[in-house]
mmCIF file of C-alpha atoms and ligand atoms in Angstrom:
data_model
loop_
_atom_site.group_PDB
_atom_site.id
_atom_site.type_symbol
_atom_site.label_atom_id
_atom_site.label_comp_id
_atom_site.label_asym_id
_atom_site.label_seq_id
_atom_site.Cartn_x
_atom_site.Cartn_y
_atom_site.Cartn_z
ATOM 1 C CA MET A 20 0.000 0.000 0.000
ATOM 2 C CA ASP A 21 1.213 3.461 -0.880
ATOM 3 C CA ILE A 22 0.213 5.132 2.377
ATOM 4 C CA GLU A 23 1.391 8.583 1.308
ATOM 5 C CA ALA A 24 -0.704 8.495 -1.881
ATOM 6 C CA LEU A 25 -3.727 7.188 0.028
ATOM 7 C CA ARG A 26 -3.351 10.012 2.537
ATOM 8 C CA ARG A 27 -3.043 12.632 -0.194
ATOM 9 C CA ASP A 28 -6.446 11.467 -1.469
ATOM 10 C CA THR A 29 -7.985 11.675 2.020
ATOM 11 C CA PRO A 30 -8.923 15.303 2.765
ATOM 12 C CA GLY A 31 -9.169 14.768 6.535
ATOM 13 C CA CYS A 32 -5.532 13.643 6.795
ATOM 14 C CA ALA A 33 -4.433 17.219 6.122
ATOM 15 C CA HIS A 34 -6.143 18.573 9.225
ATOM 16 C CA ARG A 35 -6.316 15.943 11.901
ATOM 17 C CA VAL A 36 -4.703 12.955 13.521
ATOM 18 C CA HIS A 37 -7.792 10.821 13.077
ATOM 19 C CA LEU A 38 -7.928 8.053 15.677
ATOM 20 C CA ASN A 39 -11.695 7.632 15.509
ATOM 21 C CA ASN A 40 -12.191 5.023 12.800
ATOM 22 C CA ALA A 41 -14.384 3.022 15.189
ATOM 23 C CA GLY A 42 -16.678 6.074 15.162
ATOM 24 C CA ALA A 43 -16.388 7.116 11.518
ATOM 25 C CA GLY A 44 -13.397 6.560 9.215
ATOM 26 C CA LEU A 45 -12.212 9.380 6.966
ATOM 27 C CA LEU A 46 -13.751 9.404 3.477
ATOM 28 C CA SER A 47 -11.315 8.987 0.625
ATOM 29 C CA GLY A 48 -11.428 11.461 -2.241
ATOM 30 C CA GLN A 49 -12.561 8.589 -4.475
ATOM 31 C CA THR A 50 -15.592 7.929 -2.272
ATOM 32 C CA LEU A 51 -16.347 11.621 -1.859
ATOM 33 C CA ARG A 52 -16.298 12.111 -5.651
ATOM 34 C CA ALA A 53 -18.649 9.166 -6.244
ATOM 35 C CA MET A 54 -21.150 10.783 -3.893
ATOM 36 C CA THR A 55 -20.891 14.393 -5.035
ATOM 37 C CA ALA A 56 -21.077 13.306 -8.688
ATOM 38 C CA HIS A 57 -24.392 11.617 -7.994
ATOM 39 C CA LEU A 58 -25.794 14.593 -6.062
ATOM 40 C CA GLU A 59 -24.842 16.821 -8.991
ATOM 41 C CA LEU A 60 -26.478 14.412 -11.428
ATOM 42 C CA GLU A 61 -29.671 14.416 -9.326
ATOM 43 C CA ALA A 62 -29.670 18.205 -9.343
ATOM 44 C CA ALA A 63 -29.046 18.301 -13.098
ATOM 45 C CA ILE A 64 -31.521 15.715 -14.413
ATOM 46 C CA GLY A 65 -33.781 14.706 -11.491
ATOM 47 C CA GLY A 66 -33.504 12.161 -8.693
ATOM 48 C CA TYR A 67 -35.468 9.323 -10.331
ATOM 49 C CA GLU A 68 -33.743 9.892 -13.662
ATOM 50 C CA ALA A 69 -30.300 9.894 -11.997
ATOM 51 C CA ALA A 70 -31.048 6.589 -10.235
ATOM 52 C CA GLU A 71 -32.208 5.125 -13.564
ATOM 53 C CA GLN A 72 -29.051 6.284 -15.315
ATOM 54 C CA GLU A 73 -26.792 4.932 -12.557
ATOM 55 C CA ARG A 74 -28.657 1.605 -12.115
ATOM 56 C CA GLY A 75 -25.540 -0.358 -13.081
ATOM 57 C CA ARG A 76 -23.336 1.393 -10.546
ATOM 58 C CA ILE A 77 -26.007 1.001 -7.856
ATOM 59 C CA GLU A 78 -26.122 -2.767 -8.471
ATOM 60 C CA ALA A 79 -22.307 -2.760 -8.432
ATOM 61 C CA ALA A 80 -22.472 -1.388 -4.864
ATOM 62 C CA TYR A 81 -24.474 -4.462 -3.782
ATOM 63 C CA GLU A 82 -22.000 -6.622 -5.672
ATOM 64 C CA ALA A 83 -19.053 -5.005 -3.851
ATOM 65 C CA VAL A 84 -20.646 -5.570 -0.430
ATOM 66 C CA ALA A 85 -21.357 -9.195 -1.389
ATOM 67 C CA GLU A 86 -17.726 -9.653 -2.428
ATOM 68 C CA LEU A 87 -16.549 -8.040 0.814
ATOM 69 C CA VAL A 88 -18.305 -10.652 2.971
ATOM 70 C CA GLY A 89 -18.003 -13.579 0.559
ATOM 71 C CA GLY A 90 -21.705 -13.760 -0.324
ATOM 72 C CA ARG A 91 -23.916 -13.210 -3.371
ATOM 73 C CA ARG A 92 -25.502 -9.939 -4.469
ATOM 74 C CA ARG A 93 -29.067 -11.225 -3.972
ATOM 75 C CA ASP A 94 -28.336 -12.032 -0.332
ATOM 76 C CA ILE A 95 -27.455 -8.401 0.511
ATOM 77 C CA ALA A 96 -29.932 -5.761 1.747
ATOM 78 C CA LEU A 97 -29.111 -2.104 2.377
ATOM 79 C CA PHE A 98 -30.401 0.046 5.247
ATOM 80 C CA ASP A 99 -29.728 3.472 6.682
ATOM 81 C CA ASN A 100 -27.400 2.062 9.357
ATOM 82 C CA SER A 101 -26.189 -1.166 10.900
ATOM 83 C CA THR A 102 -28.758 -1.054 13.706
ATOM 84 C CA HIS A 103 -31.657 -1.163 11.240
ATOM 85 C CA ALA A 104 -29.937 -3.977 9.342
ATOM 86 C CA TRP A 105 -29.563 -5.922 12.583
ATOM 87 C CA ASN A 106 -33.180 -5.148 13.587
ATOM 88 C CA ALA A 107 -34.443 -6.371 10.205
ATOM 89 C CA ALA A 108 -32.783 -9.714 10.871
ATOM 90 C CA PHE A 109 -33.545 -10.020 14.565
ATOM 91 C CA TYR A 110 -37.199 -8.916 14.493
ATOM 92 C CA SER A 111 -37.942 -11.366 11.666
ATOM 93 C CA LEU A 112 -37.092 -14.374 13.843
ATOM 94 C CA PRO A 113 -40.024 -16.135 15.490
ATOM 95 C CA PHE A 114 -39.699 -16.398 19.292
ATOM 96 C CA ARG A 115 -42.063 -18.145 21.703
ATOM 97 C CA PRO A 116 -42.249 -18.453 25.503
ATOM 98 C CA GLY A 117 -39.348 -20.542 26.790
ATOM 99 C CA ASP A 118 -37.182 -19.997 23.702
ATOM 100 C CA ARG A 119 -33.650 -18.887 24.470
ATOM 101 C CA ILE A 120 -31.442 -16.232 22.947
ATOM 102 C CA LEU A 121 -27.740 -16.664 23.716
ATOM 103 C CA THR A 122 -25.512 -13.622 23.526
ATOM 104 C CA GLY A 123 -22.132 -12.438 24.800
ATOM 105 C CA ARG A 124 -20.808 -9.885 27.237
ATOM 106 C CA ALA A 125 -19.454 -7.721 24.416
ATOM 107 C CA GLU A 126 -22.894 -7.117 22.898
ATOM 108 C CA TYR A 127 -23.810 -3.678 21.544
ATOM 109 C CA GLY A 128 -26.188 -1.389 23.485
ATOM 110 C CA SER A 129 -29.044 -1.405 20.955
ATOM 111 C CA SER A 130 -28.938 -5.193 20.507
ATOM 112 C CA VAL A 131 -29.184 -5.697 24.259
ATOM 113 C CA LEU A 132 -32.273 -3.447 24.371
ATOM 114 C CA ALA A 133 -33.819 -5.381 21.466
ATOM 115 C CA TYR A 134 -33.237 -8.706 23.263
ATOM 116 C CA LEU A 135 -34.899 -7.303 26.378
ATOM 117 C CA GLN A 136 -37.872 -6.016 24.393
ATOM 118 C CA ILE A 137 -38.441 -9.336 22.612
ATOM 119 C CA ALA A 138 -38.029 -11.227 25.891
ATOM 120 C CA ARG A 139 -40.716 -9.036 27.437
ATOM 121 C CA ARG A 140 -42.964 -9.307 24.374
ATOM 122 C CA THR A 141 -42.691 -13.046 23.681
ATOM 123 C CA GLY A 142 -41.608 -14.724 26.901
ATOM 124 C CA ALA A 143 -38.288 -15.807 25.382
ATOM 125 C CA GLU A 144 -35.260 -15.776 27.694
ATOM 126 C CA VAL A 145 -31.944 -14.044 27.203
ATOM 127 C CA ALA A 146 -28.847 -15.812 28.506
ATOM 128 C CA VAL A 147 -25.419 -14.184 28.491
ATOM 129 C CA VAL A 148 -22.483 -16.504 27.796
ATOM 130 C CA PRO A 149 -19.552 -15.734 30.129
ATOM 131 C CA ASN A 150 -16.095 -14.740 28.975
ATOM 132 C CA ASP A 151 -13.068 -16.991 29.393
ATOM 133 C CA GLU A 152 -10.064 -15.869 31.412
ATOM 134 C CA SER A 153 -8.717 -13.872 28.444
ATOM 135 C CA GLY A 154 -11.944 -11.867 28.188
ATOM 136 C CA GLN A 155 -13.233 -13.323 24.919
ATOM 137 C CA LEU A 156 -16.484 -15.278 24.703
ATOM 138 C CA ASP A 157 -16.018 -18.666 26.383
ATOM 139 C CA THR A 158 -16.769 -21.091 23.549
ATOM 140 C CA ALA A 159 -16.805 -24.126 25.879
ATOM 141 C CA ALA A 160 -19.494 -22.418 27.960
ATOM 142 C CA LEU A 161 -21.437 -21.618 24.776
ATOM 143 C CA ALA A 162 -21.264 -25.253 23.664
ATOM 144 C CA GLU A 163 -22.664 -26.272 27.043
ATOM 145 C CA MET A 164 -25.426 -23.649 27.128
ATOM 146 C CA ILE A 165 -26.720 -24.215 23.594
ATOM 147 C CA ASP A 166 -29.675 -26.624 23.678
ATOM 148 C CA GLU A 167 -32.962 -27.498 21.974
ATOM 149 C CA ARG A 168 -34.591 -24.321 23.346
ATOM 150 C CA THR A 169 -31.959 -22.049 21.770
ATOM 151 C CA ARG A 170 -33.426 -20.126 18.797
ATOM 152 C CA LEU A 171 -30.577 -17.669 18.218
ATOM 153 C CA VAL A 172 -26.950 -16.961 19.015
ATOM 154 C CA GLY A 173 -26.297 -13.228 18.615
ATOM 155 C CA ILE A 174 -22.715 -12.026 19.051
ATOM 156 C CA ALA A 175 -20.694 -8.870 18.429
ATOM 157 C CA HIS A 176 -17.568 -9.806 16.455
ATOM 158 C CA VAL A 177 -15.728 -6.734 17.764
ATOM 159 C CA PRO A 178 -17.420 -4.641 20.465
ATOM 160 C CA THR A 179 -17.903 -0.904 20.288
ATOM 161 C CA GLY A 180 -16.085 -0.483 23.591
ATOM 162 C CA GLY A 181 -12.752 -2.278 23.177
ATOM 163 C CA GLY A 182 -10.134 -4.060 21.079
ATOM 164 C CA LEU A 183 -11.481 -7.589 21.576
ATOM 165 C CA VAL A 184 -12.017 -9.844 18.547
ATOM 166 C CA ASN A 185 -14.468 -12.568 19.561
ATOM 167 C CA PRO A 186 -13.733 -16.143 18.335
ATOM 168 C CA ALA A 187 -16.483 -15.978 15.697
ATOM 169 C CA THR A 188 -15.240 -18.933 13.630
ATOM 170 C CA GLU A 189 -15.377 -21.246 16.655
ATOM 171 C CA ILE A 190 -18.810 -19.854 17.577
ATOM 172 C CA GLY A 191 -19.954 -20.585 14.004
ATOM 173 C CA ARG A 192 -18.750 -24.192 14.305
ATOM 174 C CA ILE A 193 -20.822 -24.621 17.461
ATOM 175 C CA THR A 194 -24.001 -23.013 16.055
ATOM 176 C CA ARG A 195 -23.728 -25.030 12.813
ATOM 177 C CA ALA A 196 -23.378 -28.292 14.711
ATOM 178 C CA ALA A 197 -26.417 -27.371 16.844
ATOM 179 C CA GLY A 198 -28.448 -26.104 13.864
ATOM 180 C CA VAL A 199 -29.080 -22.723 15.559
ATOM 181 C CA PRO A 200 -29.094 -19.427 13.577
ATOM 182 C CA PHE A 201 -26.023 -17.250 14.241
ATOM 183 C CA LEU A 202 -26.426 -13.462 13.942
ATOM 184 C CA LEU A 203 -23.029 -11.782 13.811
ATOM 185 C CA ASP A 204 -22.731 -8.040 14.390
ATOM 186 C CA ALA A 205 -19.678 -7.280 12.246
ATOM 187 C CA THR A 206 -20.113 -3.493 12.414
ATOM 188 C CA GLN A 207 -16.603 -2.910 13.790
ATOM 189 C CA SER A 208 -14.880 -5.708 11.878
ATOM 190 C CA VAL A 209 -15.930 -5.142 8.231
ATOM 191 C CA GLY A 210 -13.288 -2.990 6.562
ATOM 192 C CA GLN A 211 -10.851 -3.529 9.413
ATOM 193 C CA PHE A 212 -9.774 -7.102 8.559
ATOM 194 C CA PRO A 213 -11.099 -9.946 6.336
ATOM 195 C CA VAL A 214 -14.629 -11.104 7.158
ATOM 196 C CA ASN A 215 -16.007 -14.100 5.254
ATOM 197 C CA VAL A 216 -19.437 -15.555 5.972
ATOM 198 C CA ALA A 217 -18.509 -19.079 4.852
ATOM 199 C CA GLU A 218 -15.430 -19.172 7.090
ATOM 200 C CA LEU A 219 -17.304 -17.639 10.023
ATOM 201 C CA GLY A 220 -20.259 -19.986 9.669
ATOM 202 C CA CYS A 221 -22.780 -17.240 10.457
ATOM 203 C CA ASP A 222 -26.322 -17.005 9.034
ATOM 204 C CA LEU A 223 -26.919 -13.277 9.365
ATOM 205 C CA LEU A 224 -24.214 -10.604 9.283
ATOM 206 C CA THR A 225 -24.540 -6.851 9.691
ATOM 207 C CA GLY A 226 -22.173 -3.980 8.972
ATOM 208 C CA THR A 227 -22.092 -0.213 8.636
ATOM 209 C CA GLY A 228 -20.611 2.047 5.965
ATOM 210 C CA ARG A 229 -18.991 4.746 8.012
ATOM 211 C CA LYS A 230 -16.596 2.976 10.379
ATOM 212 C CA PHE A 231 -13.571 0.960 9.219
ATOM 213 C CA LEU A 232 -15.013 0.751 5.691
ATOM 214 C CA ARG A 233 -14.529 4.529 5.379
ATOM 215 C CA GLY A 234 -17.870 4.905 3.637
ATOM 216 C CA PRO A 235 -20.467 7.616 4.250
ATOM 217 C CA ARG A 236 -22.632 7.988 7.317
ATOM 218 C CA GLY A 237 -26.240 6.804 7.135
ATOM 219 C CA ILE A 238 -25.842 3.417 5.463
ATOM 220 C CA GLY A 239 -25.586 -0.163 6.664
ATOM 221 C CA PHE A 240 -26.078 -3.643 5.278
ATOM 222 C CA LEU A 241 -27.299 -7.152 6.053
ATOM 223 C CA TRP A 242 -26.163 -10.433 4.550
ATOM 224 C CA VAL A 243 -28.624 -13.321 4.863
ATOM 225 C CA ASN A 244 -27.770 -16.971 4.417
ATOM 226 C CA PRO A 245 -30.190 -17.997 1.612
ATOM 227 C CA GLU A 246 -30.776 -21.307 3.420
ATOM 228 C CA ILE A 247 -32.565 -19.547 6.299
ATOM 229 C CA LEU A 248 -34.307 -16.850 4.233
ATOM 230 C CA GLY A 249 -37.566 -18.797 3.997
ATOM 231 C CA PHE A 250 -37.580 -19.300 7.763
ATOM 232 C CA LEU A 251 -37.531 -15.519 8.440
ATOM 233 C CA ASP A 252 -40.715 -13.436 8.519
ATOM 234 C CA PRO A 253 -39.710 -9.821 7.729
ATOM 235 C CA ALA A 254 -41.073 -7.452 10.382
ATOM 236 C CA VAL A 255 -42.320 -4.953 7.770
ATOM 237 C CA ALA A 256 -44.121 -5.520 4.452
ATOM 238 C CA GLU A 257 -43.902 -2.547 2.093
ATOM 239 C CA ILE A 258 -43.600 -1.864 -1.620
ATOM 240 C CA GLU A 259 -39.890 -2.707 -1.901
ATOM 241 C CA ALA A 260 -40.126 -5.776 0.321
ATOM 242 C CA ALA A 261 -43.283 -7.339 -1.084
ATOM 243 C CA VAL A 262 -45.582 -7.350 -4.122
ATOM 244 C CA TRP A 263 -49.358 -7.242 -3.776
ATOM 245 C CA ASP A 264 -50.941 -10.298 -5.405
ATOM 246 C CA GLY A 265 -54.019 -8.366 -6.557
ATOM 247 C CA GLY A 266 -56.238 -9.840 -3.859
ATOM 248 C CA SER A 267 -55.827 -10.200 -0.118
ATOM 249 C CA GLY A 268 -52.206 -11.266 -0.177
ATOM 250 C CA TYR A 269 -48.672 -10.448 -1.227
ATOM 251 C CA VAL A 270 -45.444 -12.262 -2.057
ATOM 252 C CA TRP A 271 -42.046 -11.379 -0.671
ATOM 253 C CA ARG A 272 -39.496 -10.095 -3.079
ATOM 254 C CA GLU A 273 -36.719 -12.491 -4.131
ATOM 255 C CA GLY A 274 -33.626 -12.580 -1.953
ATOM 256 C CA ALA A 275 -32.613 -10.315 0.904
ATOM 257 C CA ARG A 276 -34.158 -7.174 -0.565
ATOM 258 C CA ARG A 277 -37.427 -8.237 1.049
ATOM 259 C CA PHE A 278 -36.006 -6.501 4.136
ATOM 260 C CA GLU A 279 -35.486 -3.147 2.413
ATOM 261 C CA THR A 280 -37.588 -0.004 2.120
ATOM 262 C CA TRP A 281 -38.188 1.606 -1.266
ATOM 263 C CA GLU A 282 -36.658 5.022 -0.757
ATOM 264 C CA LYS A 283 -32.897 5.297 -0.563
ATOM 265 C CA ASN A 284 -30.185 7.905 -0.585
ATOM 266 C CA TYR A 285 -28.427 6.761 -3.765
ATOM 267 C CA ALA A 286 -25.480 9.113 -3.297
ATOM 268 C CA THR A 287 -24.844 7.201 -0.069
ATOM 269 C CA VAL A 288 -25.330 3.824 -1.753
ATOM 270 C CA LEU A 289 -22.776 4.825 -4.393
ATOM 271 C CA GLY A 290 -20.457 6.137 -1.670
ATOM 272 C CA LEU A 291 -20.651 2.774 0.081
ATOM 273 C CA GLY A 292 -19.966 1.023 -3.219
ATOM 274 C CA ALA A 293 -16.898 3.179 -3.856
ATOM 275 C CA ALA A 294 -15.550 2.710 -0.326
ATOM 276 C CA VAL A 295 -15.995 -1.064 -0.402
ATOM 277 C CA ARG A 296 -14.457 -1.300 -3.871
ATOM 278 C CA GLN A 297 -11.445 0.666 -2.662
ATOM 279 C CA ALA A 298 -11.041 -1.656 0.333
ATOM 280 C CA LEU A 299 -11.276 -4.690 -1.971
ATOM 281 C CA ASP A 300 -8.710 -3.184 -4.346
ATOM 282 C CA LEU A 301 -6.297 -2.517 -1.474
ATOM 283 C CA GLY A 302 -6.967 -6.014 -0.154
ATOM 284 C CA LEU A 303 -8.496 -6.791 3.230
ATOM 285 C CA ASP A 304 -5.486 -8.947 4.151
ATOM 286 C CA ALA A 305 -3.138 -5.998 3.701
ATOM 287 C CA ILE A 306 -5.569 -3.594 5.403
ATOM 288 C CA GLY A 307 -5.998 -5.961 8.347
ATOM 289 C CA ALA A 308 -2.292 -6.627 8.763
ATOM 290 C CA ARG A 309 -1.474 -2.919 8.939
ATOM 291 C CA ALA A 310 -4.492 -1.797 11.003
ATOM 292 C CA LEU A 311 -3.967 -4.519 13.619
ATOM 293 C CA ALA A 312 -0.221 -3.852 13.807
ATOM 294 C CA LEU A 313 -0.863 -0.143 14.374
ATOM 295 C CA GLY A 314 -3.424 -1.015 17.051
ATOM 296 C CA ALA A 315 -0.942 -3.322 18.795
ATOM 297 C CA ARG A 316 1.802 -0.707 18.627
ATOM 298 C CA LEU A 317 -0.453 2.007 20.055
ATOM 299 C CA ARG A 318 -1.720 -0.299 22.827
ATOM 300 C CA GLU A 319 1.809 -1.291 23.804
ATOM 301 C CA ARG A 320 3.163 2.250 23.820
ATOM 302 C CA LEU A 321 0.224 3.558 25.882
ATOM 303 C CA SER A 322 0.447 0.713 28.393
ATOM 304 C CA GLU A 323 4.110 1.561 29.000
ATOM 305 C CA LEU A 324 3.251 5.108 30.120
ATOM 306 C CA PRO A 325 3.167 5.734 33.885
ATOM 307 C CA GLY A 326 -0.420 6.445 34.970
ATOM 308 C CA VAL A 327 -1.960 4.953 31.820
ATOM 309 C CA THR A 328 -3.773 1.597 31.725
ATOM 310 C CA THR A 329 -5.155 -0.112 28.628
ATOM 311 C CA HIS A 330 -8.280 -2.222 28.961
ATOM 312 C CA ASP A 331 -8.673 -4.331 25.810
ATOM 313 C CA LEU A 332 -9.812 -7.909 26.339
ATOM 314 C CA GLY A 333 -9.258 -11.191 24.554
ATOM 315 C CA ARG A 334 -6.614 -13.308 22.886
ATOM 316 C CA GLU A 335 -6.971 -11.626 19.522
ATOM 317 C CA ARG A 336 -7.081 -7.818 19.486
ATOM 318 C CA CYS A 337 -7.731 -5.267 16.787
ATOM 319 C CA ALA A 338 -7.191 -1.603 15.939
ATOM 320 C CA ILE A 339 -9.458 -0.362 18.718
ATOM 321 C CA VAL A 340 -7.505 0.650 21.802
ATOM 322 C CA THR A 341 -9.148 1.649 25.088
ATOM 323 C CA ALA A 342 -7.253 3.353 27.885
ATOM 324 C CA ALA A 343 -7.644 5.218 31.161
ATOM 325 C CA VAL A 344 -5.426 7.967 32.551
ATOM 326 C CA ALA A 345 -5.125 7.955 36.357
ATOM 327 C CA GLY A 346 -6.645 11.060 37.905
ATOM 328 C CA LEU A 347 -8.204 12.373 34.677
ATOM 329 C CA PRO A 348 -11.736 11.481 33.485
ATOM 330 C CA ALA A 349 -11.906 9.970 29.995
ATOM 331 C CA GLU A 350 -14.007 12.865 28.648
ATOM 332 C CA GLU A 351 -11.315 15.334 29.706
ATOM 333 C CA VAL A 352 -8.561 13.293 28.070
ATOM 334 C CA ALA A 353 -10.577 13.136 24.835
ATOM 335 C CA ALA A 354 -11.340 16.868 24.927
ATOM 336 C CA ALA A 355 -7.681 17.750 25.557
ATOM 337 C CA LEU A 356 -6.556 15.549 22.658
ATOM 338 C CA ARG A 357 -9.204 17.048 20.385
ATOM 339 C CA ARG A 358 -7.904 20.537 21.174
ATOM 340 C CA GLN A 359 -4.534 19.323 19.853
ATOM 341 C CA GLY A 360 -6.122 18.090 16.619
ATOM 342 C CA ILE A 361 -6.185 14.438 17.688
ATOM 343 C CA ASN A 362 -9.620 12.842 17.182
ATOM 344 C CA VAL A 363 -10.572 10.220 19.763
ATOM 345 C CA THR A 364 -13.821 9.363 21.552
ATOM 346 C CA THR A 365 -14.853 7.814 24.833
ATOM 347 C CA THR A 366 -16.780 4.606 25.439
ATOM 348 C CA THR A 367 -20.287 4.854 26.923
ATOM 349 C CA PRO A 368 -21.330 2.612 29.853
ATOM 350 C CA GLU A 369 -24.925 2.272 28.574
ATOM 351 C CA TYR A 370 -23.776 1.105 25.129
ATOM 352 C CA ASN A 371 -21.768 -1.718 26.744
ATOM 353 C CA GLN A 372 -24.245 -2.871 29.391
ATOM 354 C CA PHE A 373 -22.972 -6.390 30.106
ATOM 355 C CA ASP A 374 -19.308 -5.407 29.927
ATOM 356 C CA GLN A 375 -19.920 -2.463 32.230
ATOM 357 C CA ALA A 376 -21.745 -4.718 34.686
ATOM 358 C CA ASP A 377 -18.726 -7.056 34.644
ATOM 359 C CA ARG A 378 -15.827 -4.641 34.714
ATOM 360 C CA GLY A 379 -17.210 -1.185 35.509
ATOM 361 C CA VAL A 380 -14.398 0.437 33.537
ATOM 362 C CA HIS A 381 -16.338 2.667 31.139
ATOM 363 C CA PRO A 382 -16.099 5.428 30.089
ATOM 364 C CA LEU A 383 -12.632 4.846 28.630
ATOM 365 C CA VAL A 384 -10.709 6.816 26.031
ATOM 366 C CA ARG A 385 -11.105 4.999 22.694
ATOM 367 C CA LEU A 386 -8.367 5.417 20.087
ATOM 368 C CA SER A 387 -8.854 3.680 16.745
ATOM 369 C CA PRO A 388 -6.222 4.059 14.019
ATOM 370 C CA HIS A 389 -6.608 2.544 10.545
ATOM 371 C CA TYR A 390 -4.267 1.506 7.758
ATOM 372 C CA TYR A 391 -3.865 5.098 6.568
ATOM 373 C CA THR A 392 -2.638 6.234 10.005
ATOM 374 C CA THR A 393 1.117 6.810 10.172
ATOM 375 C CA GLU A 394 3.533 5.733 12.886
ATOM 376 C CA GLU A 395 4.362 9.440 13.411
ATOM 377 C CA GLU A 396 0.708 10.157 14.139
ATOM 378 C CA LEU A 397 0.696 7.408 16.757
ATOM 379 C CA ASP A 398 3.839 8.912 18.294
ATOM 380 C CA ARG A 399 2.111 12.292 18.489
ATOM 381 C CA ALA A 400 -0.932 10.803 20.179
ATOM 382 C CA VAL A 401 1.197 8.815 22.653
ATOM 383 C CA ALA A 402 3.241 11.932 23.517
ATOM 384 C CA ALA A 403 0.051 13.919 24.075
ATOM 385 C CA VAL A 404 -1.400 11.236 26.378
ATOM 386 C CA ALA A 405 1.957 11.009 28.220
ATOM 387 C CA ALA A 406 1.889 14.763 28.885
ATOM 388 C CA LEU A 407 -1.689 14.597 30.186
ATOM 389 C CA ALA A 408 -0.823 11.645 32.436
ATOM 390 C CA THR A 409 2.220 13.441 33.848
ATOM 391 C CA ALA A 410 0.218 16.617 34.526
ATOM 392 C CA ALA A 411 -2.490 14.579 36.292
ATOM 393 C CA ARG A 412 -0.102 12.857 38.712
HETATM 394 C C1 LIG B 19 -21.587 1.237 15.781
HETATM 395 C C2 LIG B 19 -22.007 -0.122 16.180
HETATM 396 C C3 LIG B 19 -23.285 -0.597 15.880
HETATM 397 C C4 LIG B 19 -24.361 0.268 15.272
HETATM 398 O O1 LIG B 19 -24.035 0.714 13.999
HETATM 399 P P1 LIG B 19 -24.880 1.920 13.370
HETATM 400 O O2 LIG B 19 -24.453 1.996 11.957
HETATM 401 O O3 LIG B 19 -24.519 3.126 14.185
HETATM 402 O O4 LIG B 19 -26.321 1.592 13.529
HETATM 403 C C5 LIG B 19 -23.581 -1.919 16.164
HETATM 404 N N1 LIG B 19 -22.669 -2.726 16.733
HETATM 405 C C6 LIG B 19 -21.434 -2.310 17.059
HETATM 406 C C7 LIG B 19 -20.470 -3.273 17.673
HETATM 407 C C8 LIG B 19 -21.064 -0.987 16.797
HETATM 408 O O5 LIG B 19 -19.846 -0.572 17.131
#
């Protein structure tokens, strides 16, 4: 990868040390141009006419997402974010009293709330699989807990609040053997390192455009295993999802688009397509190798600083680094770094409910480099954190 050239075509690199790719990655010029070109076309010839003219490129965006996860174009549905993609999958599963949903301690805030709502509504039970001593999901415990009442295993691949990579491939082996659907929230992993549905053994996978994929905000996607499609009952029937049969019924549209709504922001769809295509061209192996190495380097350097503790769990860790500075609240660390042009965020206790209940460590400072981050930028961030830690002692 020619990092310098990639940075030259990333407007944000000129202004900021951007360590918030777990929040929203920086758009590349290529992606930005794909989006602005479509907005200009809409303004010039009309929105419907522009979509008609760009039909091929719009379908190519679905194709790119399919290629990214190792699926087929017809098994991809697009949404306005990852949460709605996840909801489309989750709320289409039938649950009855006594059914069990198994999840992990790294689960995302909105998913936890959805589990609780469905438990209340249907009488299904939610059971949280413990972590092993490394802090990743305990796959032996999962294998023991999964039984004939289990209707779903829902897991975050990488949580929003830390550098953990859950053992998704092993989880997929267990769910396949048990014949239980596996919903994988890959929002933080797509675009960061290779993610392949066949290797992972999942049945439903969700992702977002804006994070490590460096796509636009306001778009997300779902991949559905075609073998379970007929078993799902989409929560919403509307004119994109279904076709009226002329009488008192309707038929679902072919493939995963039965989960979609009709209206879309096509500039955003094309932006997602451009961002995914760029990631595929660079190669997810190369992206993953560099992003994870930068994450490891940052984690190690921060953990060596007096007064700084890193808090990432698990055997396998990614480009998300979480840290605490003794004597200085996370929000103040983040604000001080932002004033120096270094973009970081903090984790939120309520978005990491089970993890917070276990460890009580949030909010933490969250730093998330990506492949286009330079070693010099990491040095700058580490020096800035070191100065804050020294001043706080
Ligand atoms: C950001 C995030 C989500 C939600 O994605 P949106 O696109 O904001 O809806 C879900 N899961 C995890 C792990 C996340 O980090």
